[in-house]
Amino acid sequence: MRWWDIDPVLELEKDLFPEDAWSRGMFWSELAHARGPEATRRYVVALEGDRIVGYAGLAAQGAAPDGEAAPVGDIQTIAVRRDQWGTGLGGELLTELLRAATAFECAEVMLECRVDNIRAQKLYERFGFEPIGFRRGYYQPGNVDALVMRLTDPSSSVQGTEING
Ligand SMILES: CC(C)(COP(=O)(O)OP(=O)(O)OC[C@H]1O[C@@H](n2cnc3c(N)ncnc32)[C@H](O)[C@@H]1OP(=O)(O)O)[C@@H](O)C(=O)NCCC(=O)NCCS
């Protein structure tokens, strides 16, 4: 994802996360950490022709400079245009993020997901994420709880998958 993708991404964002859509500034700030040798973010878009039909982002945080602590990966966002749901695109985006987590040498990857978002949870479970707890009232407004999920050893989830750019 590059800065010129932010406008079309925001359109999808408003449709897919109507209650808590990210702002333009949030995407800008994430992308500011996505390039260069010190990068801690990986943001990708999925294209159908020229049209963006999905996007996803991962943050790798908490690495100790001496290499004593491995960073923890966080799935910041993952989204697929409604008319493409169930086609496996979510899985492709997640695969790309887990490859990035492997490249960042993350020992584990965490995420939060609305407790009522069964489709997303199924996707995460397919990749080996396990529920480890709840964050009460994490999503506001609406006071919806978050399910916290964790994947240990992200590299083993994407072993043998092809790298294509
Ligand atoms: C979550 C999301 C990214 C999944 O994308 P996708 O392209 O549909 O993902 P996939 O096709 O790879 O997999 C979807 C899973 O949902 C399952 N599914 C299909 N229809 C379903 C239904 N009606 N109800 C529940 N699950 C369903 C599929 O079987 C698949 O599970 P599997 O991996 O065990 O087979 C997409 O639905 C989305 O953008 N949702 C809105 C944004 C969002 O909620 N993001 C996640 C925030 S935590």
XYZ file of C-alpha atoms and ligand atoms in Angstrom:
213
model
C 0.000 0.000 0.000
C 1.307 3.441 -0.920
C -0.015 6.898 -0.076
C -1.943 7.138 -3.349
C -3.931 4.035 -2.327
C -5.299 5.720 0.809
C -8.387 7.307 -0.828
C -9.766 4.063 -2.324
C -8.791 2.182 0.847
C -10.757 4.733 2.929
C -13.868 4.076 0.831
C -13.649 0.369 1.609
C -12.765 1.101 5.225
C -15.943 3.160 5.756
C -18.073 0.402 4.259
C -16.435 -2.490 6.132
C -15.871 -0.846 9.529
C -18.746 1.654 9.687
C -18.545 2.140 13.482
C -14.805 2.498 13.902
C -13.274 3.277 10.523
C -9.659 4.424 10.543
C -9.032 8.028 9.541
C -6.810 9.173 6.690
C -4.241 10.256 9.281
C -4.068 6.785 10.789
C -3.218 5.236 7.417
C -0.633 7.969 6.735
C 0.983 7.379 10.082
C 1.121 3.598 9.585
C 2.601 3.971 6.080
C 5.251 6.323 7.475
C 6.682 3.275 9.289
C 6.428 0.928 6.313
C 9.560 1.811 4.357
C 13.301 1.892 4.815
C 15.700 -0.166 6.916
C 13.915 0.730 10.187
C 10.470 -0.262 8.878
C 8.155 -1.898 11.420
C 5.034 -2.103 9.270
C 3.963 -4.050 6.215
C 0.826 -2.874 4.388
C -0.472 -4.566 1.250
C -3.354 -4.104 -1.176
C -5.040 -6.704 -3.382
C -5.917 -5.524 -6.881
C -8.484 -6.686 -9.416
C -7.354 -4.823 -12.499
C -6.849 -1.264 -11.232
C -9.371 -1.604 -8.424
C -8.401 -2.231 -4.808
C -10.449 -5.165 -3.497
C -8.627 -5.809 -0.243
C -5.918 -4.540 2.084
C -4.115 -5.587 5.224
C -1.395 -4.418 7.584
C 0.961 -5.810 10.194
C 3.071 -4.050 12.841
C 6.168 -5.630 14.371
C 6.836 -4.076 17.772
C 8.882 -4.512 20.900
C 12.165 -5.803 19.468
C 15.128 -5.284 21.787
C 18.049 -3.554 19.998
C 20.485 -6.238 21.207
C 18.323 -8.916 19.626
C 17.456 -10.393 23.021
C 13.704 -9.951 22.573
C 12.028 -10.857 19.283
C 9.347 -8.464 18.068
C 5.675 -9.342 18.416
C 3.590 -9.038 15.273
C 0.175 -7.384 15.408
C -2.427 -7.754 12.700
C -3.490 -4.106 12.503
C -6.185 -4.554 9.899
C -7.418 -6.949 7.225
C -10.324 -6.288 4.903
C -11.846 -7.606 1.688
C -14.448 -5.918 -0.495
C -17.858 -7.477 0.249
C -18.407 -8.899 -3.230
C -15.161 -10.908 -2.853
C -15.871 -12.477 0.528
C -15.447 -16.242 0.657
C -13.134 -16.340 -2.361
C -9.979 -16.955 -0.340
C -8.682 -13.408 -0.691
C -8.670 -12.917 3.084
C -6.435 -15.971 3.312
C -4.069 -14.583 0.689
C -3.766 -11.271 2.532
C -3.173 -13.037 5.831
C -0.508 -15.225 4.215
C 1.281 -12.091 3.046
C 1.190 -10.606 6.556
C 2.548 -13.814 8.084
C 5.382 -13.822 5.550
C 6.139 -10.276 6.661
C 6.026 -11.378 10.322
C 8.519 -14.116 9.439
C 10.772 -11.581 7.713
C 10.567 -9.322 10.802
C 11.508 -12.419 12.860
C 8.394 -12.184 15.025
C 8.151 -15.017 17.533
C 4.373 -14.659 17.655
C 1.542 -12.714 16.056
C -1.427 -11.263 17.959
C -4.758 -9.836 16.880
C -8.045 -8.587 18.254
C -11.333 -9.478 16.619
C -14.951 -8.635 17.467
C -16.462 -11.596 19.309
C -19.344 -11.629 16.809
C -17.065 -11.732 13.725
C -17.229 -15.481 13.128
C -16.069 -15.291 9.521
C -12.812 -13.598 10.501
C -12.274 -15.985 13.423
C -12.625 -18.991 11.103
C -10.040 -17.506 8.800
C -7.607 -16.940 11.682
C -8.175 -20.442 13.077
C -7.365 -21.944 9.697
C -3.902 -20.376 10.013
C -3.385 -21.689 13.541
C -4.411 -18.663 15.643
C -5.786 -19.653 19.046
C -8.080 -17.637 21.321
C -6.245 -16.540 24.475
C -8.631 -14.075 26.115
C -11.069 -11.198 25.873
C -10.855 -7.422 26.057
C -14.146 -6.260 27.498
C -15.793 -3.340 25.684
C -12.801 -2.961 23.346
C -14.955 -1.762 20.435
C -16.727 1.543 21.004
C -19.392 2.646 20.381
C -21.433 -0.475 20.960
C -19.372 -1.825 23.855
C -18.481 -5.007 21.942
C -15.839 -7.329 23.411
C -12.692 -8.286 21.514
C -11.452 -11.831 21.272
C -7.651 -11.832 21.501
C -5.978 -14.469 19.347
C -2.355 -15.556 19.109
C -0.286 -17.472 16.601
C 3.021 -18.870 17.770
C 5.716 -19.436 15.168
C 4.185 -17.599 12.182
C 6.851 -19.000 9.859
C 5.423 -22.512 10.135
C 1.977 -21.251 9.000
C 3.328 -20.027 5.678
C 6.021 -22.631 5.073
C 5.943 -23.874 1.518
C 3.777 -21.011 0.268
C 5.065 -19.271 -2.791
C 6.589 -15.806 -2.553
C 5.456 -13.645 -5.460
C 6.564 -10.121 -4.864
C -12.764 -11.226 7.433
C -12.515 -11.088 5.932
C -11.208 -10.331 5.713
C -12.393 -12.499 5.333
O -12.130 -12.376 3.952
P -12.533 -13.534 2.924
O -11.960 -13.199 1.594
O -13.982 -13.795 3.015
O -11.691 -14.740 3.558
P -11.601 -16.238 3.056
O -12.490 -16.470 1.879
O -10.131 -16.544 2.888
O -12.116 -17.051 4.348
C -13.328 -16.726 4.969
C -13.727 -17.768 5.999
O -15.102 -17.529 6.363
C -15.864 -18.732 6.175
N -17.237 -18.373 5.816
C -17.781 -18.350 4.597
N -19.069 -17.964 4.669
C -19.312 -17.739 5.987
C -20.473 -17.315 6.708
N -21.619 -17.014 6.099
N -20.382 -17.181 8.054
C -19.227 -17.461 8.698
N -18.103 -17.870 8.047
C -18.157 -18.006 6.715
C -15.134 -19.449 5.094
O -15.457 -20.835 5.148
C -13.691 -19.181 5.464
O -13.334 -20.029 6.549
P -12.270 -21.187 6.319
O -10.985 -20.460 6.176
O -12.343 -21.993 7.559
O -12.716 -21.897 5.064
C -13.687 -10.360 5.213
O -14.877 -11.046 5.494
C -13.829 -8.903 5.611
O -13.215 -8.030 5.035
N -14.709 -8.602 6.591
C -14.951 -7.222 7.030
C -13.745 -6.656 7.726
C -13.336 -7.515 8.896
O -14.179 -7.984 9.641
N -12.009 -7.726 9.062
C -11.461 -8.508 10.149
C -11.363 -7.708 11.375
S -10.859 -8.726 12.757
